[in-house]
PDB file of C-alpha atoms and ligand atoms in Angstrom:
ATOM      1  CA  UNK A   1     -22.333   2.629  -8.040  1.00 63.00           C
ATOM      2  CA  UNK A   2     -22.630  -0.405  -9.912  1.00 72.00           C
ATOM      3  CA  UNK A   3     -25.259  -1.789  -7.581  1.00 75.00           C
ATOM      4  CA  UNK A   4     -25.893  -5.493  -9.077  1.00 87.00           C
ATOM      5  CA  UNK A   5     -22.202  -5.919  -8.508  1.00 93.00           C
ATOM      6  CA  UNK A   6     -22.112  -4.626  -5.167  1.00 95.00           C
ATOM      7  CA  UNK A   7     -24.299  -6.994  -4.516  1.00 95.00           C
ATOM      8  CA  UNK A   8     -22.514 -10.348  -5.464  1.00 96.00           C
ATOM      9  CA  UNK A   9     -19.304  -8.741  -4.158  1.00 97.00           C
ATOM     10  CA  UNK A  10     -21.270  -8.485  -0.877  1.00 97.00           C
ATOM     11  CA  UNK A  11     -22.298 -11.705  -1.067  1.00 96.00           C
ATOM     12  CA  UNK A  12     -18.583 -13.064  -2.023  1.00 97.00           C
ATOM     13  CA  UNK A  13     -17.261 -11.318   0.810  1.00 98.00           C
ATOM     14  CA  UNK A  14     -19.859 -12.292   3.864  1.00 97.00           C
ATOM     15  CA  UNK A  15     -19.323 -16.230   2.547  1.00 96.00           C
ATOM     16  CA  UNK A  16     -15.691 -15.785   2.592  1.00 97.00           C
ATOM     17  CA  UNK A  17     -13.682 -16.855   5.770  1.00 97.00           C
ATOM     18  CA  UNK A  18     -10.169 -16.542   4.365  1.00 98.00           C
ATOM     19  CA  UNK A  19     -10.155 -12.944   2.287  1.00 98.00           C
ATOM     20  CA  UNK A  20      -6.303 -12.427   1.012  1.00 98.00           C
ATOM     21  CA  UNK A  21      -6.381  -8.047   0.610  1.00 98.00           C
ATOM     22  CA  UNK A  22      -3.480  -6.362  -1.432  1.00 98.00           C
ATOM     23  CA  UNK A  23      -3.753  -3.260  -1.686  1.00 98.00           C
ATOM     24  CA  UNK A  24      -2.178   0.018  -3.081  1.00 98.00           C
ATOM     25  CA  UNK A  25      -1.097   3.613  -2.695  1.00 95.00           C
ATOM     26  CA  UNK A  26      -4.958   4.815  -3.901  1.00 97.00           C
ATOM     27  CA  UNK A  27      -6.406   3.424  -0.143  1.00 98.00           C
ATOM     28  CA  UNK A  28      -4.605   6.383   1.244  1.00 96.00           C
ATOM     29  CA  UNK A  29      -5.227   9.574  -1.245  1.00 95.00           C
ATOM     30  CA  UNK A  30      -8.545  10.020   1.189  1.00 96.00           C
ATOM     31  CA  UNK A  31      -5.976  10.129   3.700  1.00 94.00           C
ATOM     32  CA  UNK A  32      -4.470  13.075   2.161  1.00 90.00           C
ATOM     33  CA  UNK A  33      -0.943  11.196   0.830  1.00 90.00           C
ATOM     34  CA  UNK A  34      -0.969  11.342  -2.755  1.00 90.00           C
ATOM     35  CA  UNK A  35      -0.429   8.111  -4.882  1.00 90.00           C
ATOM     36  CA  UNK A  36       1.700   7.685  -7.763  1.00 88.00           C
ATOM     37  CA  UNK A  37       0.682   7.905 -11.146  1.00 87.00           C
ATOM     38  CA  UNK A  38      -3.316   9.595 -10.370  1.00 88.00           C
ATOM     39  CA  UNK A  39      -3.322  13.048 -12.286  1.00 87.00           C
ATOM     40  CA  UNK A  40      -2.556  14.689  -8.670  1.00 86.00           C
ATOM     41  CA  UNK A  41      -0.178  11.890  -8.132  1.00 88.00           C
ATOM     42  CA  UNK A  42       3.791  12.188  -6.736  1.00 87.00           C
ATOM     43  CA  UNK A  43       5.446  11.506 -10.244  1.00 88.00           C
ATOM     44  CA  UNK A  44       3.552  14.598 -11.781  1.00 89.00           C
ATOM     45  CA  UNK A  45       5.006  16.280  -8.652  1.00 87.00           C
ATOM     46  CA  UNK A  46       8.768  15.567  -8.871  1.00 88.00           C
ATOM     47  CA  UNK A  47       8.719  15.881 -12.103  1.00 83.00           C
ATOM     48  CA  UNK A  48       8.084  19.341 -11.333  1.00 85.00           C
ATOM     49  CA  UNK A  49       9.646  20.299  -7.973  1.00 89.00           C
ATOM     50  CA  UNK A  50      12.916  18.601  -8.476  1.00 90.00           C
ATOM     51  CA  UNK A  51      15.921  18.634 -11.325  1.00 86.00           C
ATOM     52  CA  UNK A  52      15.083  14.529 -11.209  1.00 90.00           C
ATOM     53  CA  UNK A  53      16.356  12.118 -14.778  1.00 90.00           C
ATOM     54  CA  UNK A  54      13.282  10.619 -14.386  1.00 90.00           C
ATOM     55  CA  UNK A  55      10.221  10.687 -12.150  1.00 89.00           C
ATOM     56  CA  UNK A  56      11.184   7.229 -10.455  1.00 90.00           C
ATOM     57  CA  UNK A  57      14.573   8.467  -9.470  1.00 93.00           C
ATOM     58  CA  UNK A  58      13.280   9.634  -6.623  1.00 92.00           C
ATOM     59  CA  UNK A  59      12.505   5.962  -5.211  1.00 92.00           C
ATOM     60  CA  UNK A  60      15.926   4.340  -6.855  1.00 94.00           C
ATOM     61  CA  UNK A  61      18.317   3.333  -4.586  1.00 95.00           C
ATOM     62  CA  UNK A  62      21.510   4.387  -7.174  1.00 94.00           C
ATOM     63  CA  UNK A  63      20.224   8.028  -7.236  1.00 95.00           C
ATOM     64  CA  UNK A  64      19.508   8.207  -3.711  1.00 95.00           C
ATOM     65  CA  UNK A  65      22.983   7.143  -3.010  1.00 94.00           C
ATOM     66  CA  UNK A  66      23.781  10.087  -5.264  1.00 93.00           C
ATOM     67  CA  UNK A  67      21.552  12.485  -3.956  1.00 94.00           C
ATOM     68  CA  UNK A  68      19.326  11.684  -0.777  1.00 95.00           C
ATOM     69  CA  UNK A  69      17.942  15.103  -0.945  1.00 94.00           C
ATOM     70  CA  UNK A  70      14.538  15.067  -2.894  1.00 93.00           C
ATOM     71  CA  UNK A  71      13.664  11.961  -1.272  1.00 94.00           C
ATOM     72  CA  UNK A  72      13.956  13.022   2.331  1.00 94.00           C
ATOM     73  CA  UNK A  73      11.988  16.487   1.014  1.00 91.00           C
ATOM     74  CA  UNK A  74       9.212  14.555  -0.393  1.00 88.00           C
ATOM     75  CA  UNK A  75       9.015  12.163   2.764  1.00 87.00           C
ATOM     76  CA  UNK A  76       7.776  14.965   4.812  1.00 82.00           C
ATOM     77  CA  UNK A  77       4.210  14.954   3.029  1.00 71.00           C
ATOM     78  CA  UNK A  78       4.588  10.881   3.328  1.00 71.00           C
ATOM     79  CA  UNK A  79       5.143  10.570   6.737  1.00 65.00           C
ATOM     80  CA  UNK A  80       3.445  12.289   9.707  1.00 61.00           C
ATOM     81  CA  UNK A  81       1.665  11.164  12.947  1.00 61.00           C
ATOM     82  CA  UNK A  82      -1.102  13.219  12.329  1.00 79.00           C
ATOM     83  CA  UNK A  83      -2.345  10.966   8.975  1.00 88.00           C
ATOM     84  CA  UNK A  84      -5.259   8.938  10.227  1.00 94.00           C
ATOM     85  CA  UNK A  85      -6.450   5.555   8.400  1.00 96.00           C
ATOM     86  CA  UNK A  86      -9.297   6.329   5.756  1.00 97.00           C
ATOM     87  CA  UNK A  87     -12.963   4.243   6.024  1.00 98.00           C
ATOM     88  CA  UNK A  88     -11.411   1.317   3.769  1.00 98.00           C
ATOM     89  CA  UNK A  89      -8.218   0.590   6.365  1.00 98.00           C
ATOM     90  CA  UNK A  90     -10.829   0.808   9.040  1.00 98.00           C
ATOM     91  CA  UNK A  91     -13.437  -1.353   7.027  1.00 98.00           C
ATOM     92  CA  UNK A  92     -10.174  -4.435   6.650  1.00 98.00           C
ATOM     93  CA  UNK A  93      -9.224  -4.043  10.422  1.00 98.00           C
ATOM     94  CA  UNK A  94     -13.349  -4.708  10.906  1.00 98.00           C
ATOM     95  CA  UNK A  95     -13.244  -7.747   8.540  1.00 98.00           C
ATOM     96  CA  UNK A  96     -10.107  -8.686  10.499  1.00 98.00           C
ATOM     97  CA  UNK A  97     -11.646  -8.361  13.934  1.00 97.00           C
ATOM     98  CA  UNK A  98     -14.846 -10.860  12.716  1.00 96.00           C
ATOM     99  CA  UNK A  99     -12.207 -13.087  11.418  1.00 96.00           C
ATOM    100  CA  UNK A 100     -12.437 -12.779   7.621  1.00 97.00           C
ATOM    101  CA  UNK A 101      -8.613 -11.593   6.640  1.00 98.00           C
ATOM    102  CA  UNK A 102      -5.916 -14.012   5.893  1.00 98.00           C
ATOM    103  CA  UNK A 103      -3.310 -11.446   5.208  1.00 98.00           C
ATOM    104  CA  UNK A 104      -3.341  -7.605   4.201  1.00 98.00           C
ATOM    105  CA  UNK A 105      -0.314  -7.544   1.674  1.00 98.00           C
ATOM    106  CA  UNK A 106       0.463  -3.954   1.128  1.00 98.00           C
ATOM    107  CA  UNK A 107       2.720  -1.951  -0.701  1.00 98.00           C
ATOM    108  CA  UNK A 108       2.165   1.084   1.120  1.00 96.00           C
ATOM    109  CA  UNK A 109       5.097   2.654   3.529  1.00 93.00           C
ATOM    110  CA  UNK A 110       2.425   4.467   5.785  1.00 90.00           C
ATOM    111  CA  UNK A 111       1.972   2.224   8.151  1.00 92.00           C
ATOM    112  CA  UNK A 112      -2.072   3.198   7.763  1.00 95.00           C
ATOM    113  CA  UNK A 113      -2.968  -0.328   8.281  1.00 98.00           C
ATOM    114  CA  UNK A 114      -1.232  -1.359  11.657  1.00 96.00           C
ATOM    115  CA  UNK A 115      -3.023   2.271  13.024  1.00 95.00           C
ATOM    116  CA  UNK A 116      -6.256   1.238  11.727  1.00 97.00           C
ATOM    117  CA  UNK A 117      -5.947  -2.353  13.633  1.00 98.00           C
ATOM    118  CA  UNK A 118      -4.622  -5.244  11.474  1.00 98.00           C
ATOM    119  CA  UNK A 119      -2.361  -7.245  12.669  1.00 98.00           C
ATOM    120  CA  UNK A 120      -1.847  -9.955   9.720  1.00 98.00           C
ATOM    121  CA  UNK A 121       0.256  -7.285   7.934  1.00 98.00           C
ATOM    122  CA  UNK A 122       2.895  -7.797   5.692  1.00 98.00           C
ATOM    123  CA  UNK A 123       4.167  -4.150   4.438  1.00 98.00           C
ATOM    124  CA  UNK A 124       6.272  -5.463   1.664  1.00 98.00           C
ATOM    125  CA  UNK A 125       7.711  -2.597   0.210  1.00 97.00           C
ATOM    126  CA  UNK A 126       8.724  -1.882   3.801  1.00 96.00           C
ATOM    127  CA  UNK A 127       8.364   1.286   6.764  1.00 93.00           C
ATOM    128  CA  UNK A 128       9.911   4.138   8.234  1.00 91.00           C
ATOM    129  CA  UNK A 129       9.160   2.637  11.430  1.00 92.00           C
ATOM    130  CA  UNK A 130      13.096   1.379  11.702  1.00 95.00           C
ATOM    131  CA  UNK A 131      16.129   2.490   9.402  1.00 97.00           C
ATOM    132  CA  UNK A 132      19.413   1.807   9.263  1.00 97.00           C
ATOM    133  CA  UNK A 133      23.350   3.899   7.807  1.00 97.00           C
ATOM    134  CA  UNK A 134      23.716   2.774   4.793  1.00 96.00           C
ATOM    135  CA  UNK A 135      27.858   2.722   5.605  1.00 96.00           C
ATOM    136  CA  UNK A 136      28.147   1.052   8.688  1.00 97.00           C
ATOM    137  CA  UNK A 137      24.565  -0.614   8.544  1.00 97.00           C
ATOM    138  CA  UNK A 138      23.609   0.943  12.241  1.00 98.00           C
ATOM    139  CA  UNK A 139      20.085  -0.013  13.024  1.00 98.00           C
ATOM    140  CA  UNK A 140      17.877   3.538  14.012  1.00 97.00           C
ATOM    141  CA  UNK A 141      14.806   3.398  15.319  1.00 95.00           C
ATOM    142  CA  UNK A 142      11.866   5.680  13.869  1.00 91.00           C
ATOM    143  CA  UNK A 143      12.046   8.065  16.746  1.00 93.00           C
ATOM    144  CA  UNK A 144      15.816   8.511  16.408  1.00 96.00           C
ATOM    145  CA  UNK A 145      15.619  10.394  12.644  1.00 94.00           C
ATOM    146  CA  UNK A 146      11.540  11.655  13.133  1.00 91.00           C
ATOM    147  CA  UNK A 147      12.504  14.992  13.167  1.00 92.00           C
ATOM    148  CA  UNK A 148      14.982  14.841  10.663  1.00 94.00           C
ATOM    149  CA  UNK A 149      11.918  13.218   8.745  1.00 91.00           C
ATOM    150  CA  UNK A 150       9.331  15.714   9.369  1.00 89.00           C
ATOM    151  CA  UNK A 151      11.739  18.440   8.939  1.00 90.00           C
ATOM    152  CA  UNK A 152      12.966  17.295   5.287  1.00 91.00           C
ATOM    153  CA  UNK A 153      16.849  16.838   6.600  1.00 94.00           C
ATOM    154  CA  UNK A 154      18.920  14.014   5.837  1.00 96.00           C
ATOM    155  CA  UNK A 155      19.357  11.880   8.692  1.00 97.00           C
ATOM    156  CA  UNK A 156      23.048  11.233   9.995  1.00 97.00           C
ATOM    157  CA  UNK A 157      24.325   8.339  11.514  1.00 97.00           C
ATOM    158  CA  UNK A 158      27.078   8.764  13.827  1.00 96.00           C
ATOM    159  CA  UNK A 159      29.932   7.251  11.500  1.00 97.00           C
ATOM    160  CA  UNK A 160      29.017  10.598   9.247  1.00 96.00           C
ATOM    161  CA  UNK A 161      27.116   8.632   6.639  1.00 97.00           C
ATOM    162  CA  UNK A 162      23.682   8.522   5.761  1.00 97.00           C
ATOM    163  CA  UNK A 163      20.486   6.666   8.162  1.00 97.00           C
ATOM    164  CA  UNK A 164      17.927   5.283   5.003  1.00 97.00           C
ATOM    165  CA  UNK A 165      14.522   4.228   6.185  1.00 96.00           C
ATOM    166  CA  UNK A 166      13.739   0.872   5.624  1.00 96.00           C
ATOM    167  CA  UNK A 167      11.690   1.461   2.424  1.00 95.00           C
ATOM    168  CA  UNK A 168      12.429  -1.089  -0.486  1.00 97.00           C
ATOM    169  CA  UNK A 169      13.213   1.473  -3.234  1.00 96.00           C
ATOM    170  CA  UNK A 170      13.757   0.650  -6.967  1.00 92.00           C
ATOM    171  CA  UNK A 171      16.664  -1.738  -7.429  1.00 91.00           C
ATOM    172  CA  UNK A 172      16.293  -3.547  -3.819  1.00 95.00           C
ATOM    173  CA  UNK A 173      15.006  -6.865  -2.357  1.00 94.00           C
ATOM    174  CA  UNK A 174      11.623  -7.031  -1.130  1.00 97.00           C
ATOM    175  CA  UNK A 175      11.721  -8.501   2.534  1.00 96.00           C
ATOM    176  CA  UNK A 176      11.993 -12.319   2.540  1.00 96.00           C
ATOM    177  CA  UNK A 177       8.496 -12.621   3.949  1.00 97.00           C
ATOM    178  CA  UNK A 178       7.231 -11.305   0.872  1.00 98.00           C
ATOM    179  CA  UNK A 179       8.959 -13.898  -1.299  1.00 98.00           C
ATOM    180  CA  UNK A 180       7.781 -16.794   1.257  1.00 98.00           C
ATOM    181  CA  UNK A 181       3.693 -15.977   1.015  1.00 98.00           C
ATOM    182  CA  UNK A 182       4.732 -15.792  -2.415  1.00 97.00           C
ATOM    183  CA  UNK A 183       5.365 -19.032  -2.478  1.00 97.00           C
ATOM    184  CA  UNK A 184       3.118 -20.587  -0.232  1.00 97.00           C
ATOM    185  CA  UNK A 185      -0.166 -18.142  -0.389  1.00 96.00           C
ATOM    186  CA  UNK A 186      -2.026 -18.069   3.559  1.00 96.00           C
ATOM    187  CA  UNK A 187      -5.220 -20.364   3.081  1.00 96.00           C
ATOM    188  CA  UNK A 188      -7.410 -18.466   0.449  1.00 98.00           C
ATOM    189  CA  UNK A 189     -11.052 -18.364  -0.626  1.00 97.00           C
ATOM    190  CA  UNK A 190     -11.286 -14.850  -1.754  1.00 98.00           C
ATOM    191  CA  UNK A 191      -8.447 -11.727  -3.228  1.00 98.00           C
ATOM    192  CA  UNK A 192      -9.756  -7.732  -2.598  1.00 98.00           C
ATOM    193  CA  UNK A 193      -7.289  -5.553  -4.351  1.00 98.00           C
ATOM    194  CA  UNK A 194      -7.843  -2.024  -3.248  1.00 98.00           C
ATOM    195  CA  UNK A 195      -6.441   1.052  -5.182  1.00 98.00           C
ATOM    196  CA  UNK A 196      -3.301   0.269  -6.781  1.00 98.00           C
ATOM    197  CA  UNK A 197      -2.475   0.127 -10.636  1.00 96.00           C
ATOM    198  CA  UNK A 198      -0.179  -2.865 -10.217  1.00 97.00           C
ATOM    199  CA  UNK A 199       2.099  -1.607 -12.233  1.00 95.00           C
ATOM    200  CA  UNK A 200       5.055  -2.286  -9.580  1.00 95.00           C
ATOM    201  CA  UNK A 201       6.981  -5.753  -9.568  1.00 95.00           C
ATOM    202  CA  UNK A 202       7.267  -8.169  -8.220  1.00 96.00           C
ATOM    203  CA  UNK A 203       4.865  -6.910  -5.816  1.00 98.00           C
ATOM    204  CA  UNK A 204       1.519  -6.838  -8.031  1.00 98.00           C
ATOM    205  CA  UNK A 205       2.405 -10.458  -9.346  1.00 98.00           C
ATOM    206  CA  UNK A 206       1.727 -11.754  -5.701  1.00 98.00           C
ATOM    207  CA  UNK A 207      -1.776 -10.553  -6.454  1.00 98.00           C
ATOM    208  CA  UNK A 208      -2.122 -11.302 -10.219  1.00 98.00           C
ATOM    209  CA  UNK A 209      -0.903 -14.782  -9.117  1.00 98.00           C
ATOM    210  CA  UNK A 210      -3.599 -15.566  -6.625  1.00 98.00           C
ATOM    211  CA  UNK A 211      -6.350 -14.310  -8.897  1.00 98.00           C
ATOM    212  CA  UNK A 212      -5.471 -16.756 -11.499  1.00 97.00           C
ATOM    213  CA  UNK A 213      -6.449 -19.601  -9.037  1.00 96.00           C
ATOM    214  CA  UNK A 214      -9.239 -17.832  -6.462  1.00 97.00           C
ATOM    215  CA  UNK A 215     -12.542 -15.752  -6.943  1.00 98.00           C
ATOM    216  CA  UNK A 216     -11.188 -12.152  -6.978  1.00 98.00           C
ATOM    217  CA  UNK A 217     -12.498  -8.332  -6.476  1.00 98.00           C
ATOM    218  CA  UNK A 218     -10.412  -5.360  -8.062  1.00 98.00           C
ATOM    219  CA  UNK A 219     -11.632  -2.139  -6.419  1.00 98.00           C
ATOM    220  CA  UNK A 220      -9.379   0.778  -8.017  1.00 98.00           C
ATOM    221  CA  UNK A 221     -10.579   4.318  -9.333  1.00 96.00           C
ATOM    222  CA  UNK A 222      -9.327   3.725 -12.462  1.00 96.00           C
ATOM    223  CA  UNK A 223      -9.064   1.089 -15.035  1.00 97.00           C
ATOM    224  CA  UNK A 224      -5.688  -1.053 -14.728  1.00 98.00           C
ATOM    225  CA  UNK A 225      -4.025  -3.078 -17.563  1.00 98.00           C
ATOM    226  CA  UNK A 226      -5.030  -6.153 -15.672  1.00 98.00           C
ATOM    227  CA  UNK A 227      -8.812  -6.187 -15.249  1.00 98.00           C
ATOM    228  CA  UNK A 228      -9.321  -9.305 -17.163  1.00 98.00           C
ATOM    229  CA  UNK A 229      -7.419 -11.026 -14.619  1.00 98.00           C
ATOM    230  CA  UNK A 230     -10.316 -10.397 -11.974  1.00 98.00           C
ATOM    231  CA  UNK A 231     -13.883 -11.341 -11.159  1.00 98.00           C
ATOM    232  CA  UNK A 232     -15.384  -8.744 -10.252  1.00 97.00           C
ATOM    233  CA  UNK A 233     -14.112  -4.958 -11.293  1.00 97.00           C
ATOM    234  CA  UNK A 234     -15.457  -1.663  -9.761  1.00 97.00           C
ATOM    235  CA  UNK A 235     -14.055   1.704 -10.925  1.00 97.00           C
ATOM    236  CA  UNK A 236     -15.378   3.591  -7.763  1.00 96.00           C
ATOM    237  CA  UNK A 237     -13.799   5.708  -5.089  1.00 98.00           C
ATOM    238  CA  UNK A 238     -12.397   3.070  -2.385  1.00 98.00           C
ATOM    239  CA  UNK A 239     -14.270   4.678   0.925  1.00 98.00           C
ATOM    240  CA  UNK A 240     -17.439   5.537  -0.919  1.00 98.00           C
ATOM    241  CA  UNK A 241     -17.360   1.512  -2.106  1.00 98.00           C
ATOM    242  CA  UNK A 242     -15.595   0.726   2.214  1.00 98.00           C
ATOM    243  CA  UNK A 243     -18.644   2.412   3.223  1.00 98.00           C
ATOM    244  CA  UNK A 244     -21.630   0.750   1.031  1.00 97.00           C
ATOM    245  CA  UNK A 245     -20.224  -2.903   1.771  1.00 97.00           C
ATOM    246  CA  UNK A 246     -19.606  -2.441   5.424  1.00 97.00           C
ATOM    247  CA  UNK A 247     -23.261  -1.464   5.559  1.00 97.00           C
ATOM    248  CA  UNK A 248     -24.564  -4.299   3.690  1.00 96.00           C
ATOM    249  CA  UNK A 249     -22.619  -6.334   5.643  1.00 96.00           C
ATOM    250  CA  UNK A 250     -23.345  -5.591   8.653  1.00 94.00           C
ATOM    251  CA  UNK A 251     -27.113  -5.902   7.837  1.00 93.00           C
ATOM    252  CA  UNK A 252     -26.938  -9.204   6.896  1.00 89.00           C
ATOM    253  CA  UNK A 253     -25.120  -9.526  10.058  1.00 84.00           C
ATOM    254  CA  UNK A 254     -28.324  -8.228  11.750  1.00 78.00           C
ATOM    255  CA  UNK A 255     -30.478 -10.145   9.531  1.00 69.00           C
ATOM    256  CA  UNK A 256     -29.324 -13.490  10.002  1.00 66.00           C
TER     257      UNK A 256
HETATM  258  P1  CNA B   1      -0.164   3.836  -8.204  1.00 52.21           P
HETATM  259  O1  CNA B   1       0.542   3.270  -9.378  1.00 52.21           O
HETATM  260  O2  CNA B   1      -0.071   5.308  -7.984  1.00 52.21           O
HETATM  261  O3  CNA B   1      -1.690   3.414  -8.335  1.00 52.21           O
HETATM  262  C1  CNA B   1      -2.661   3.863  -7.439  1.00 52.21           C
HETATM  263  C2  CNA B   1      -4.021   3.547  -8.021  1.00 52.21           C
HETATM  264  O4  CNA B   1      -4.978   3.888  -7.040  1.00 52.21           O
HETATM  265  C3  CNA B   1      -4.356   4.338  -9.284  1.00 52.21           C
HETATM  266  O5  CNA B   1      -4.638   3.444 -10.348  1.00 52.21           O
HETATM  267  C4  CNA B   1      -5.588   5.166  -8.907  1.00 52.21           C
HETATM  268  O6  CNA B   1      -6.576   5.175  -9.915  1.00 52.21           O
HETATM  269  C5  CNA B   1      -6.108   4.459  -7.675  1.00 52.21           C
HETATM  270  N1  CNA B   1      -6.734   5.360  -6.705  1.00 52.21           N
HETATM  271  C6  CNA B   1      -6.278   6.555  -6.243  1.00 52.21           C
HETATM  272  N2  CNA B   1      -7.110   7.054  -5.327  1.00 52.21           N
HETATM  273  C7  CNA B   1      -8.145   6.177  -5.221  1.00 52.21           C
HETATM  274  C8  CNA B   1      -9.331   6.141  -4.462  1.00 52.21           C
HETATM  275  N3  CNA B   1      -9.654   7.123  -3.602  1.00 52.21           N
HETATM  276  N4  CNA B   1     -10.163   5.082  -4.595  1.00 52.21           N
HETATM  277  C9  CNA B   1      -9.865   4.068  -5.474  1.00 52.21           C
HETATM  278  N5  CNA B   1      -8.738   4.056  -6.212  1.00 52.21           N
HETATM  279  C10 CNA B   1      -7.895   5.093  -6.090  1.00 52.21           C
HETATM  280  O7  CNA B   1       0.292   3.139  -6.842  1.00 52.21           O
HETATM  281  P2  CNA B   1       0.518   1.588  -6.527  1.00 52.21           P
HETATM  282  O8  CNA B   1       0.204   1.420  -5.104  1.00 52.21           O
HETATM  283  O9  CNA B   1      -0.118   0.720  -7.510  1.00 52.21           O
HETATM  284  O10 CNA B   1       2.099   1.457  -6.760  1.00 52.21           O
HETATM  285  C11 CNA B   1       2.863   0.843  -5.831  1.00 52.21           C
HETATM  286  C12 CNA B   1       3.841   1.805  -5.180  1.00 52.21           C
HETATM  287  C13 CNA B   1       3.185   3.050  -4.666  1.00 52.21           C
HETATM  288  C14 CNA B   1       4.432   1.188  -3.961  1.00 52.21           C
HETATM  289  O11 CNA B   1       5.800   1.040  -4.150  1.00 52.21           O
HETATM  290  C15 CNA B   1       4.182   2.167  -2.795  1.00 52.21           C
HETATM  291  O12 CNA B   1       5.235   2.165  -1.882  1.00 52.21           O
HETATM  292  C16 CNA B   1       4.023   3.455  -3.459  1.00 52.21           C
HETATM  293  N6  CNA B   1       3.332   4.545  -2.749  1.00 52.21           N
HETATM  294  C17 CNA B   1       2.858   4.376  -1.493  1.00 52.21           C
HETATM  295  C18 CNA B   1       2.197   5.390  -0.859  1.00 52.21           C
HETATM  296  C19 CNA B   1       1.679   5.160   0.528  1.00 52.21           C
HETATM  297  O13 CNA B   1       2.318   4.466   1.306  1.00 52.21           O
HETATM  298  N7  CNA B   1       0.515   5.715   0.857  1.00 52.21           N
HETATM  299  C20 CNA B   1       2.005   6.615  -1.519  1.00 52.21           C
HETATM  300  C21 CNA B   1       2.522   6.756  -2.828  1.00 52.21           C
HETATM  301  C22 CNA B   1       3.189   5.721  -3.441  1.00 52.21           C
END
């Protein structure tokens, strides 16, 4: 790994009290749930496993009104209670419990953080922990349509119509909590972003925004069209880079 970077990013993050994360669908491929647009990603995969106009159909709220079908499939690989947090959610719930996290702003919909330990969580392209009909707006609680969910079905609501999880798919509002920290950013002295291309608005301008004013750390397997916009950039595998910082951390801990 780039080890003279490592370093000052070590450094960065053990004088940091107020560490705003962001972070993407690549902090969960070690989980086993692929991303989206990685070579072994889910658009390669619909393109190929379902009659789809386009890749992103599957996530658009006016084709899933059309055809709920491949979505509910494909949610049975997304969802499970079997998927355990990888060594990077584990690594933020640590910096959490010492006091170091401002917010974890994720776009994820596995819920990987809350299981790993955070608590200062805002999941703003939403959960399937609730859902609701999307005719008579009936709220349904994730146990209510979990086997419909692991199963691939399309859950029912009892008007007839169809129970949505409370995902934000293409063409909906992100929840209003997003659009608040948006605003007015939690206290700030350092921005991780951790595996995503941010290539999905308005979400990734939350982070592009805050590293225009604050020191900033990009940690994503691949280059993204927005490197320049960060500090410090490392093309590495998130749990092998989790795993080298913890350490270092926690031996300055030891030093001190
Ligand atoms: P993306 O566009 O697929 O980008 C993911 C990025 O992560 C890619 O640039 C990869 O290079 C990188 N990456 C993949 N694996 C690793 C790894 N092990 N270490 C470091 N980097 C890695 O996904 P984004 O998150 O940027 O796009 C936002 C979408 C993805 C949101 O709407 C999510 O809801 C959606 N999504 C979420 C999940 C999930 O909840 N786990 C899964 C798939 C998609």
């Amino acid at each position: 790994m780039q080890d003279d970077i490592i370093d000052k990013v070590v450094n960065k993050i053990n004088e940091s009290k107020n560490i705003t994360v962001f972070t993407g669908a690549g902090i969960s491929t070690n989980c086993g749930i692929p991303d989206f647009r990685s070579e072994n990603g889910l658009y390669n995969m619909v393109k190929k496993k379902y009659d789809l106009p386009y890749p992103e159909a599957i996530f658009d709220i006016n084709y899933f009104l059309k055809d709920p079908k491949p979505f509910f499939d494909l949610s049975k690989g997304l969802f499970g209670n079997n998927i355990e947090p990888s060594i990077s959610h584990k690594f933020i719930a640590w910096l959490e419990s010492i006091n170091k996290i401002s917010l974890v702003m994720t776009q994820n919909i596995d819920m990987l953080h809350s299981k790993a330990g955070n608590k200062k969580v805002i999941e703003c392209h939403g959960t399937y922990k609730s859902a609701h009909c999307i005719r008579c707006d009936k709220i349904y609680e994730l146990q209510d349509i979990e086997n419909d969910l692991k199963n691939g079905n399309v859950p029912e609501c009892s008007c007839g119509s169809i129970i949505k999880p409370d995902i934000v798919f293409f063409g909906e509002q992100l929840p209003k909590e997003f659009y608040k920290v948006y605003e007015s950013p939690p206290a700030t002295d350092l921005l991780l972003v951790m595996g995503t291309s941010l290539m999905v608005q308005p979400a990734a301008g939350f982070a592009l925004k805050l590293s225009q004013s604050f020191p900033s750390i990009l940690v994503n397997l691949e280059p993204t069209y927005y490197d320049d916009s960060f500090t410090y950039v490392i093309n590495e595998d998130l749990d092998k880079f989790s795993k080298q910082v913890w350490n270092k951390l926690e031996e300055l801990s030891i030093n001190k």
